[in-house]
Amino acid sequence: MGSATRHESASSSRRSASQEASDKHKKDGAEEALKRLQEHVHQMAAKKKTEGRLPEPSVAVMSLLGELGSVPNALSLSRVFLGPVVAYWVVEDMWGPAVVGLAVAGASDWLDGYVAKRQGQQSVLGSYLDPFADKVLIGCVVAALVYKGSLPAWVAGTVIARDFFLVAGTIAHHSGRTKTPGLSWKELLEAGRGGQTESGNVRLVQPLFVSKVNTVVQLMLVASCMSQGLMGWPGDGEILTLSYATVCTTLLSWGAYARGYLMGSSRLP
């Protein structure tokens, strides 16, 4: 009797131990399944979070190089390099090459916009690069003309000061320091053709009409100074008249952009 009782007790203990082991195995399996499910949820959340992110820096660089390689942007970029070259020719009294260089630069200023519209290659980057190239070209050449005594310093000072303000304002605008911050620098560099970025549609920069007039007058003044150095024409009176016109349009343009900057405008070039 006692032996049977002990046998039943041992059997009951073994069943209990087996049940506990089975329950523990099931619990461990459930915990493992829950852990895998949580990891999967975290992975999906991380993937969804990164879907709206911009490309990695290497992709951004490739995108930038691709944009710079387009015909309109390459034409704009050529003016950035032509500026110092033309300025050097002016300083060295090489008026012939300087005039030709300025003519080529002026033609590229018209051609880049024409090609961009005709070929559907307008881009956010290009809308910034075009006016920046104009500033580099004009700034280099007027500085060289002042050095040669062909242009009054007060004219060059006004032109360069205005361009410095515009560049500084643009930097502040895209660094989030204006009332309505623009694209971040990363977004700007990654902006695709037609103003498309992965973060949404963005507008191309459109220079003010007075700024376009100012650029034309500046080029006329610079060309006249070079022509005087090359051929002795036009006279000082004509150059002085163009100087006043340049300063007036420069100040008007400066004032218009300053007003836009203070109001948080996104039209800063």
PDB file of C-alpha atoms in Angstrom:
ATOM      1  CA  MET A   1       0.000   0.000   0.000  1.00  0.00           C
ATOM      2  CA  GLY A   2       2.742   2.410   1.012  1.00  0.00           C
ATOM      3  CA  SER A   3       4.764   1.374  -2.024  1.00  0.00           C
ATOM      4  CA  ALA A   4       1.840   2.132  -4.331  1.00  0.00           C
ATOM      5  CA  THR A   5       1.346   5.506  -2.710  1.00  0.00           C
ATOM      6  CA  ARG A   6       5.007   6.374  -3.184  1.00  0.00           C
ATOM      7  CA  HIS A   7       4.851   5.247  -6.813  1.00  0.00           C
ATOM      8  CA  GLU A   8       1.800   7.426  -7.488  1.00  0.00           C
ATOM      9  CA  SER A   9       3.522  10.370  -5.758  1.00  0.00           C
ATOM     10  CA  ALA A  10       6.627   9.925  -7.891  1.00  0.00           C
ATOM     11  CA  SER A  11       4.529   9.678 -11.043  1.00  0.00           C
ATOM     12  CA  SER A  12       2.648  12.817 -10.049  1.00  0.00           C
ATOM     13  CA  SER A  13       5.934  14.659  -9.448  1.00  0.00           C
ATOM     14  CA  ARG A  14       7.239  13.583 -12.855  1.00  0.00           C
ATOM     15  CA  ARG A  15       4.023  14.752 -14.545  1.00  0.00           C
ATOM     16  CA  SER A  16       4.235  18.057 -12.667  1.00  0.00           C
ATOM     17  CA  ALA A  17       7.868  18.543 -13.671  1.00  0.00           C
ATOM     18  CA  SER A  18       7.039  17.625 -17.262  1.00  0.00           C
ATOM     19  CA  GLN A  19       4.113  20.054 -17.243  1.00  0.00           C
ATOM     20  CA  GLU A  20       6.302  22.827 -15.834  1.00  0.00           C
ATOM     21  CA  ALA A  21       8.934  22.143 -18.492  1.00  0.00           C
ATOM     22  CA  SER A  22       6.259  22.226 -21.169  1.00  0.00           C
ATOM     23  CA  ASP A  23       4.790  25.438 -19.787  1.00  0.00           C
ATOM     24  CA  LYS A  24       8.276  27.007 -19.614  1.00  0.00           C
ATOM     25  CA  HIS A  25       8.977  25.964 -23.212  1.00  0.00           C
ATOM     26  CA  LYS A  26       5.698  27.478 -24.362  1.00  0.00           C
ATOM     27  CA  LYS A  27       6.398  30.657 -22.390  1.00  0.00           C
ATOM     28  CA  ASP A  28       9.902  30.939 -23.852  1.00  0.00           C
ATOM     29  CA  GLY A  29       8.490  30.386 -27.329  1.00  0.00           C
ATOM     30  CA  ALA A  30       5.845  33.036 -26.792  1.00  0.00           C
ATOM     31  CA  GLU A  31       8.442  35.504 -25.501  1.00  0.00           C
ATOM     32  CA  GLU A  32      10.694  34.770 -28.483  1.00  0.00           C
ATOM     33  CA  ALA A  33       7.798  35.276 -30.884  1.00  0.00           C
ATOM     34  CA  LEU A  34       6.881  38.533 -29.146  1.00  0.00           C
ATOM     35  CA  LYS A  35      10.501  39.672 -29.334  1.00  0.00           C
ATOM     36  CA  ARG A  36      10.648  38.934 -33.080  1.00  0.00           C
ATOM     37  CA  LEU A  37       7.366  40.763 -33.582  1.00  0.00           C
ATOM     38  CA  GLN A  38       8.665  43.809 -31.701  1.00  0.00           C
ATOM     39  CA  GLU A  39      11.863  43.806 -33.765  1.00  0.00           C
ATOM     40  CA  HIS A  40       9.816  43.602 -36.957  1.00  0.00           C
ATOM     41  CA  VAL A  41       7.628  46.507 -35.819  1.00  0.00           C
ATOM     42  CA  HIS A  42      10.720  48.588 -34.983  1.00  0.00           C
ATOM     43  CA  GLN A  43      12.256  47.809 -38.385  1.00  0.00           C
ATOM     44  CA  MET A  44       9.073  48.789 -40.194  1.00  0.00           C
ATOM     45  CA  ALA A  45       8.833  52.009 -38.175  1.00  0.00           C
ATOM     46  CA  ALA A  46      12.467  52.854 -38.917  1.00  0.00           C
ATOM     47  CA  LYS A  47      11.943  52.139 -42.618  1.00  0.00           C
ATOM     48  CA  LYS A  48       8.852  54.329 -42.736  1.00  0.00           C
ATOM     49  CA  LYS A  49      10.701  57.090 -40.909  1.00  0.00           C
ATOM     50  CA  THR A  50      13.564  57.060 -43.391  1.00  0.00           C
ATOM     51  CA  GLU A  51      11.341  56.912 -46.488  1.00  0.00           C
ATOM     52  CA  GLY A  52      10.957  60.721 -46.485  1.00  0.00           C
ATOM     53  CA  ARG A  53      14.606  61.376 -45.846  1.00  0.00           C
ATOM     54  CA  LEU A  54      16.852  62.876 -48.461  1.00  0.00           C
ATOM     55  CA  PRO A  55      19.544  60.768 -50.135  1.00  0.00           C
ATOM     56  CA  GLU A  56      22.849  59.997 -48.466  1.00  0.00           C
ATOM     57  CA  PRO A  57      25.662  62.578 -48.915  1.00  0.00           C
ATOM     58  CA  SER A  58      27.297  60.523 -51.681  1.00  0.00           C
ATOM     59  CA  VAL A  59      24.021  60.479 -53.608  1.00  0.00           C
ATOM     60  CA  ALA A  60      23.643  64.219 -53.028  1.00  0.00           C
ATOM     61  CA  VAL A  61      27.131  64.838 -54.428  1.00  0.00           C
ATOM     62  CA  MET A  62      26.371  62.760 -57.521  1.00  0.00           C
ATOM     63  CA  SER A  63      23.096  64.639 -57.953  1.00  0.00           C
ATOM     64  CA  LEU A  64      24.939  67.957 -57.656  1.00  0.00           C
ATOM     65  CA  LEU A  65      27.571  66.935 -60.205  1.00  0.00           C
ATOM     66  CA  GLY A  66      24.836  65.811 -62.551  1.00  0.00           C
ATOM     67  CA  GLU A  67      23.082  69.164 -62.249  1.00  0.00           C
ATOM     68  CA  LEU A  68      26.318  71.090 -62.835  1.00  0.00           C
ATOM     69  CA  GLY A  69      26.892  68.983 -65.936  1.00  0.00           C
ATOM     70  CA  SER A  70      23.681  70.146 -67.621  1.00  0.00           C
ATOM     71  CA  VAL A  71      24.220  72.590 -70.490  1.00  0.00           C
ATOM     72  CA  PRO A  72      22.525  75.628 -68.847  1.00  0.00           C
ATOM     73  CA  ASN A  73      24.390  75.200 -65.562  1.00  0.00           C
ATOM     74  CA  ALA A  74      27.678  74.565 -67.362  1.00  0.00           C
ATOM     75  CA  LEU A  75      27.197  77.854 -69.233  1.00  0.00           C
ATOM     76  CA  SER A  76      26.518  79.671 -65.960  1.00  0.00           C
ATOM     77  CA  LEU A  77      29.545  78.037 -64.362  1.00  0.00           C
ATOM     78  CA  SER A  78      31.714  79.204 -67.267  1.00  0.00           C
ATOM     79  CA  ARG A  79      31.046  82.820 -66.232  1.00  0.00           C
ATOM     80  CA  VAL A  80      32.350  82.074 -62.750  1.00  0.00           C
ATOM     81  CA  PHE A  81      35.689  81.081 -64.300  1.00  0.00           C
ATOM     82  CA  LEU A  82      35.625  83.802 -66.961  1.00  0.00           C
ATOM     83  CA  GLY A  83      35.339  86.583 -64.364  1.00  0.00           C
ATOM     84  CA  PRO A  84      38.897  86.313 -62.968  1.00  0.00           C
ATOM     85  CA  VAL A  85      40.304  85.669 -66.458  1.00  0.00           C
ATOM     86  CA  VAL A  86      38.722  88.806 -67.950  1.00  0.00           C
ATOM     87  CA  ALA A  87      39.832  90.799 -64.897  1.00  0.00           C
ATOM     88  CA  TYR A  88      43.414  89.619 -65.451  1.00  0.00           C
ATOM     89  CA  TRP A  89      43.288  90.706 -69.097  1.00  0.00           C
ATOM     90  CA  VAL A  90      42.042  94.142 -68.021  1.00  0.00           C
ATOM     91  CA  VAL A  91      44.856  94.552 -65.497  1.00  0.00           C
ATOM     92  CA  GLU A  92      47.403  93.508 -68.132  1.00  0.00           C
ATOM     93  CA  ASP A  93      45.988  95.986 -70.709  1.00  0.00           C
ATOM     94  CA  MET A  94      44.896  93.090 -72.915  1.00  0.00           C
ATOM     95  CA  TRP A  95      41.752  94.932 -73.962  1.00  0.00           C
ATOM     96  CA  GLY A  96      41.054  92.868 -77.076  1.00  0.00           C
ATOM     97  CA  PRO A  97      40.813  89.506 -75.282  1.00  0.00           C
ATOM     98  CA  ALA A  98      38.976  91.221 -72.411  1.00  0.00           C
ATOM     99  CA  VAL A  99      36.274  92.555 -74.743  1.00  0.00           C
ATOM    100  CA  VAL A 100      35.901  89.160 -76.421  1.00  0.00           C
ATOM    101  CA  GLY A 101      35.738  87.435 -73.030  1.00  0.00           C
ATOM    102  CA  LEU A 102      33.041  89.826 -71.834  1.00  0.00           C
ATOM    103  CA  ALA A 103      31.061  89.277 -75.045  1.00  0.00           C
ATOM    104  CA  VAL A 104      31.252  85.509 -74.592  1.00  0.00           C
ATOM    105  CA  ALA A 105      30.160  85.850 -70.959  1.00  0.00           C
ATOM    106  CA  GLY A 106      27.249  88.084 -71.942  1.00  0.00           C
ATOM    107  CA  ALA A 107      26.170  85.625 -74.626  1.00  0.00           C
ATOM    108  CA  SER A 108      26.310  82.740 -72.139  1.00  0.00           C
ATOM    109  CA  ASP A 109      24.089  84.726 -69.762  1.00  0.00           C
ATOM    110  CA  TRP A 110      21.371  84.817 -72.404  1.00  0.00           C
ATOM    111  CA  LEU A 111      22.034  81.329 -73.757  1.00  0.00           C
ATOM    112  CA  ASP A 112      21.813  79.447 -70.461  1.00  0.00           C
ATOM    113  CA  GLY A 113      18.287  80.709 -69.829  1.00  0.00           C
ATOM    114  CA  TYR A 114      17.225  80.006 -73.408  1.00  0.00           C
ATOM    115  CA  VAL A 115      18.539  76.436 -73.361  1.00  0.00           C
ATOM    116  CA  ALA A 116      17.072  75.753 -69.913  1.00  0.00           C
ATOM    117  CA  LYS A 117      13.586  76.743 -71.060  1.00  0.00           C
ATOM    118  CA  ARG A 118      13.852  75.166 -74.514  1.00  0.00           C
ATOM    119  CA  GLN A 119      15.204  71.831 -73.250  1.00  0.00           C
ATOM    120  CA  GLY A 120      13.183  71.711 -70.025  1.00  0.00           C
ATOM    121  CA  GLN A 121      16.348  71.827 -67.913  1.00  0.00           C
ATOM    122  CA  GLN A 122      15.368  74.545 -65.457  1.00  0.00           C
ATOM    123  CA  SER A 123      16.496  73.692 -61.943  1.00  0.00           C
ATOM    124  CA  VAL A 124      16.589  75.204 -58.475  1.00  0.00           C
ATOM    125  CA  LEU A 125      20.378  74.994 -58.467  1.00  0.00           C
ATOM    126  CA  GLY A 126      20.534  76.738 -61.829  1.00  0.00           C
ATOM    127  CA  SER A 127      18.261  79.547 -60.656  1.00  0.00           C
ATOM    128  CA  TYR A 128      20.837  80.315 -57.946  1.00  0.00           C
ATOM    129  CA  LEU A 129      23.935  79.646 -60.017  1.00  0.00           C
ATOM    130  CA  ASP A 130      22.943  82.043 -62.823  1.00  0.00           C
ATOM    131  CA  PRO A 131      22.767  85.259 -60.725  1.00  0.00           C
ATOM    132  CA  PHE A 132      25.759  84.144 -58.648  1.00  0.00           C
ATOM    133  CA  ALA A 133      27.833  83.779 -61.825  1.00  0.00           C
ATOM    134  CA  ASP A 134      26.790  87.297 -62.886  1.00  0.00           C
ATOM    135  CA  LYS A 135      27.953  88.671 -59.535  1.00  0.00           C
ATOM    136  CA  VAL A 136      31.336  86.962 -59.786  1.00  0.00           C
ATOM    137  CA  LEU A 137      31.846  88.192 -63.358  1.00  0.00           C
ATOM    138  CA  ILE A 138      30.809  91.800 -62.684  1.00  0.00           C
ATOM    139  CA  GLY A 139      32.593  91.972 -59.326  1.00  0.00           C
ATOM    140  CA  CYS A 140      35.921  90.788 -60.742  1.00  0.00           C
ATOM    141  CA  VAL A 141      35.781  93.053 -63.784  1.00  0.00           C
ATOM    142  CA  VAL A 142      34.702  96.270 -62.005  1.00  0.00           C
ATOM    143  CA  ALA A 143      37.440  95.734 -59.410  1.00  0.00           C
ATOM    144  CA  ALA A 144      39.992  95.418 -62.224  1.00  0.00           C
ATOM    145  CA  LEU A 145      38.631  98.537 -63.967  1.00  0.00           C
ATOM    146  CA  VAL A 146      38.936 100.541 -60.740  1.00  0.00           C
ATOM    147  CA  TYR A 147      42.516  99.299 -60.370  1.00  0.00           C
ATOM    148  CA  LYS A 148      43.257 100.564 -63.894  1.00  0.00           C
ATOM    149  CA  GLY A 149      41.565 103.901 -63.204  1.00  0.00           C
ATOM    150  CA  SER A 150      38.936 103.252 -65.873  1.00  0.00           C
ATOM    151  CA  LEU A 151      35.979 103.249 -63.476  1.00  0.00           C
ATOM    152  CA  PRO A 152      35.177 105.456 -60.446  1.00  0.00           C
ATOM    153  CA  ALA A 153      35.658 103.623 -57.145  1.00  0.00           C
ATOM    154  CA  TRP A 154      32.268 104.784 -55.846  1.00  0.00           C
ATOM    155  CA  VAL A 155      30.541 102.921 -58.666  1.00  0.00           C
ATOM    156  CA  ALA A 156      32.394  99.681 -58.048  1.00  0.00           C
ATOM    157  CA  GLY A 157      31.891 100.056 -54.298  1.00  0.00           C
ATOM    158  CA  THR A 158      28.121 100.338 -54.720  1.00  0.00           C
ATOM    159  CA  VAL A 159      27.948  97.333 -57.037  1.00  0.00           C
ATOM    160  CA  ILE A 160      30.123  95.093 -54.858  1.00  0.00           C
ATOM    161  CA  ALA A 161      28.388  96.144 -51.617  1.00  0.00           C
ATOM    162  CA  ARG A 162      24.970  95.322 -53.064  1.00  0.00           C
ATOM    163  CA  ASP A 163      26.139  91.923 -54.295  1.00  0.00           C
ATOM    164  CA  PHE A 164      27.730  91.188 -50.922  1.00  0.00           C
ATOM    165  CA  PHE A 165      24.403  91.970 -49.244  1.00  0.00           C
ATOM    166  CA  LEU A 166      22.523  89.640 -51.593  1.00  0.00           C
ATOM    167  CA  VAL A 167      24.949  86.766 -51.060  1.00  0.00           C
ATOM    168  CA  ALA A 168      24.905  87.263 -47.274  1.00  0.00           C
ATOM    169  CA  GLY A 169      21.104  87.472 -47.317  1.00  0.00           C
ATOM    170  CA  THR A 170      20.873  84.247 -49.296  1.00  0.00           C
ATOM    171  CA  ILE A 171      23.160  82.470 -46.840  1.00  0.00           C
ATOM    172  CA  ALA A 172      21.036  83.692 -43.926  1.00  0.00           C
ATOM    173  CA  HIS A 173      17.851  82.699 -45.750  1.00  0.00           C
ATOM    174  CA  HIS A 174      18.993  79.107 -46.215  1.00  0.00           C
ATOM    175  CA  SER A 175      20.483  78.901 -42.726  1.00  0.00           C
ATOM    176  CA  GLY A 176      17.078  79.484 -41.141  1.00  0.00           C
ATOM    177  CA  ARG A 177      17.794  83.028 -39.984  1.00  0.00           C
ATOM    178  CA  THR A 178      14.926  84.780 -41.770  1.00  0.00           C
ATOM    179  CA  LYS A 179      11.228  85.013 -40.941  1.00  0.00           C
ATOM    180  CA  THR A 180      10.440  82.404 -43.584  1.00  0.00           C
ATOM    181  CA  PRO A 181      13.522  80.161 -43.880  1.00  0.00           C
ATOM    182  CA  GLY A 182      14.225  78.679 -47.277  1.00  0.00           C
ATOM    183  CA  LEU A 183      15.459  75.229 -48.187  1.00  0.00           C
ATOM    184  CA  SER A 184      18.318  73.910 -46.109  1.00  0.00           C
ATOM    185  CA  TRP A 185      21.640  73.797 -47.943  1.00  0.00           C
ATOM    186  CA  LYS A 186      21.330  70.006 -48.237  1.00  0.00           C
ATOM    187  CA  GLU A 187      17.865  70.282 -49.750  1.00  0.00           C
ATOM    188  CA  LEU A 188      19.050  73.029 -52.096  1.00  0.00           C
ATOM    189  CA  LEU A 189      21.940  70.929 -53.400  1.00  0.00           C
ATOM    190  CA  GLU A 190      19.647  67.935 -53.841  1.00  0.00           C
ATOM    191  CA  ALA A 191      16.926  69.881 -55.634  1.00  0.00           C
ATOM    192  CA  GLY A 192      16.229  68.251 -58.973  1.00  0.00           C
ATOM    193  CA  ARG A 193      15.299  69.673 -62.331  1.00  0.00           C
ATOM    194  CA  GLY A 194      12.096  71.647 -62.463  1.00  0.00           C
ATOM    195  CA  GLY A 195      12.338  72.408 -58.771  1.00  0.00           C
ATOM    196  CA  GLN A 196      11.589  68.862 -57.595  1.00  0.00           C
ATOM    197  CA  THR A 197      13.100  67.486 -54.386  1.00  0.00           C
ATOM    198  CA  GLU A 198      12.268  64.405 -52.390  1.00  0.00           C
ATOM    199  CA  SER A 199      10.833  66.657 -49.703  1.00  0.00           C
ATOM    200  CA  GLY A 200       8.349  68.235 -52.082  1.00  0.00           C
ATOM    201  CA  ASN A 201       8.028  70.773 -54.862  1.00  0.00           C
ATOM    202  CA  VAL A 202      10.055  73.974 -54.486  1.00  0.00           C
ATOM    203  CA  ARG A 203       9.981  77.173 -56.510  1.00  0.00           C
ATOM    204  CA  LEU A 204      12.738  78.389 -58.778  1.00  0.00           C
ATOM    205  CA  VAL A 205      14.306  81.694 -57.779  1.00  0.00           C
ATOM    206  CA  GLN A 206      12.994  84.508 -59.983  1.00  0.00           C
ATOM    207  CA  PRO A 207      15.098  87.719 -59.994  1.00  0.00           C
ATOM    208  CA  LEU A 208      13.195  90.987 -59.759  1.00  0.00           C
ATOM    209  CA  PHE A 209      12.699  92.988 -62.960  1.00  0.00           C
ATOM    210  CA  VAL A 210      14.736  95.898 -61.585  1.00  0.00           C
ATOM    211  CA  SER A 211      17.570  93.460 -60.925  1.00  0.00           C
ATOM    212  CA  LYS A 212      17.518  92.282 -64.540  1.00  0.00           C
ATOM    213  CA  VAL A 213      17.662  95.901 -65.729  1.00  0.00           C
ATOM    214  CA  ASN A 214      20.520  96.543 -63.327  1.00  0.00           C
ATOM    215  CA  THR A 215      22.517  93.617 -64.732  1.00  0.00           C
ATOM    216  CA  VAL A 216      22.094  94.915 -68.293  1.00  0.00           C
ATOM    217  CA  VAL A 217      23.184  98.444 -67.307  1.00  0.00           C
ATOM    218  CA  GLN A 218      26.199  97.074 -65.435  1.00  0.00           C
ATOM    219  CA  LEU A 219      27.299  95.082 -68.475  1.00  0.00           C
ATOM    220  CA  MET A 220      26.860  98.162 -70.682  1.00  0.00           C
ATOM    221  CA  LEU A 221      29.052 100.204 -68.339  1.00  0.00           C
ATOM    222  CA  VAL A 222      31.763  97.551 -68.156  1.00  0.00           C
ATOM    223  CA  ALA A 223      31.714  97.093 -71.944  1.00  0.00           C
ATOM    224  CA  SER A 224      31.997 100.871 -72.455  1.00  0.00           C
ATOM    225  CA  CYS A 225      35.008 101.093 -70.142  1.00  0.00           C
ATOM    226  CA  MET A 226      36.705  98.266 -72.026  1.00  0.00           C
ATOM    227  CA  SER A 227      35.847  99.801 -75.381  1.00  0.00           C
ATOM    228  CA  GLN A 228      37.396 103.066 -74.237  1.00  0.00           C
ATOM    229  CA  GLY A 229      40.556 101.201 -73.265  1.00  0.00           C
ATOM    230  CA  LEU A 230      40.640  99.424 -76.627  1.00  0.00           C
ATOM    231  CA  MET A 231      39.516 102.170 -79.040  1.00  0.00           C
ATOM    232  CA  GLY A 232      39.306 105.382 -77.000  1.00  0.00           C
ATOM    233  CA  TRP A 233      35.508 105.396 -77.364  1.00  0.00           C
ATOM    234  CA  PRO A 234      33.072 106.252 -75.808  1.00  0.00           C
ATOM    235  CA  GLY A 235      34.168 109.388 -74.011  1.00  0.00           C
ATOM    236  CA  ASP A 236      34.301 110.108 -70.290  1.00  0.00           C
ATOM    237  CA  GLY A 237      30.917 111.867 -70.412  1.00  0.00           C
ATOM    238  CA  GLU A 238      29.117 108.796 -71.694  1.00  0.00           C
ATOM    239  CA  ILE A 239      30.827 106.577 -69.148  1.00  0.00           C
ATOM    240  CA  LEU A 240      29.881 108.981 -66.351  1.00  0.00           C
ATOM    241  CA  THR A 241      26.243 108.885 -67.485  1.00  0.00           C
ATOM    242  CA  LEU A 242      26.294 105.085 -67.478  1.00  0.00           C
ATOM    243  CA  SER A 243      27.960 105.182 -64.059  1.00  0.00           C
ATOM    244  CA  TYR A 244      25.072 107.207 -62.617  1.00  0.00           C
ATOM    245  CA  ALA A 245      22.553 104.878 -64.269  1.00  0.00           C
ATOM    246  CA  THR A 246      24.374 101.868 -62.833  1.00  0.00           C
ATOM    247  CA  VAL A 247      24.412 103.277 -59.314  1.00  0.00           C
ATOM    248  CA  CYS A 248      20.728 104.253 -59.486  1.00  0.00           C
ATOM    249  CA  THR A 249      19.542 100.831 -60.690  1.00  0.00           C
ATOM    250  CA  THR A 250      21.881  99.114 -58.237  1.00  0.00           C
ATOM    251  CA  LEU A 251      20.422 101.071 -55.312  1.00  0.00           C
ATOM    252  CA  LEU A 252      16.860 100.426 -56.501  1.00  0.00           C
ATOM    253  CA  SER A 253      17.568  96.716 -56.774  1.00  0.00           C
ATOM    254  CA  TRP A 254      19.311  96.719 -53.400  1.00  0.00           C
ATOM    255  CA  GLY A 255      16.335  98.430 -51.784  1.00  0.00           C
ATOM    256  CA  ALA A 256      13.846  96.011 -53.332  1.00  0.00           C
ATOM    257  CA  TYR A 257      15.753  92.971 -52.113  1.00  0.00           C
ATOM    258  CA  ALA A 258      16.360  94.536 -48.685  1.00  0.00           C
ATOM    259  CA  ARG A 259      12.615  95.040 -48.308  1.00  0.00           C
ATOM    260  CA  GLY A 260      11.993  91.437 -49.309  1.00  0.00           C
ATOM    261  CA  TYR A 261      14.639  90.203 -46.877  1.00  0.00           C
ATOM    262  CA  LEU A 262      13.119  92.115 -43.969  1.00  0.00           C
ATOM    263  CA  MET A 263       9.704  90.703 -44.863  1.00  0.00           C
ATOM    264  CA  GLY A 264      11.082  87.184 -45.084  1.00  0.00           C
ATOM    265  CA  SER A 265      10.743  86.889 -48.855  1.00  0.00           C
ATOM    266  CA  SER A 266      11.898  83.692 -50.550  1.00  0.00           C
ATOM    267  CA  ARG A 267      12.888  85.586 -53.692  1.00  0.00           C
ATOM    268  CA  LEU A 268      16.375  86.362 -52.531  1.00  0.00           C
ATOM    269  CA  PRO A 269      18.764  85.281 -55.288  1.00  0.00           C
TER     270      PRO A 269
END
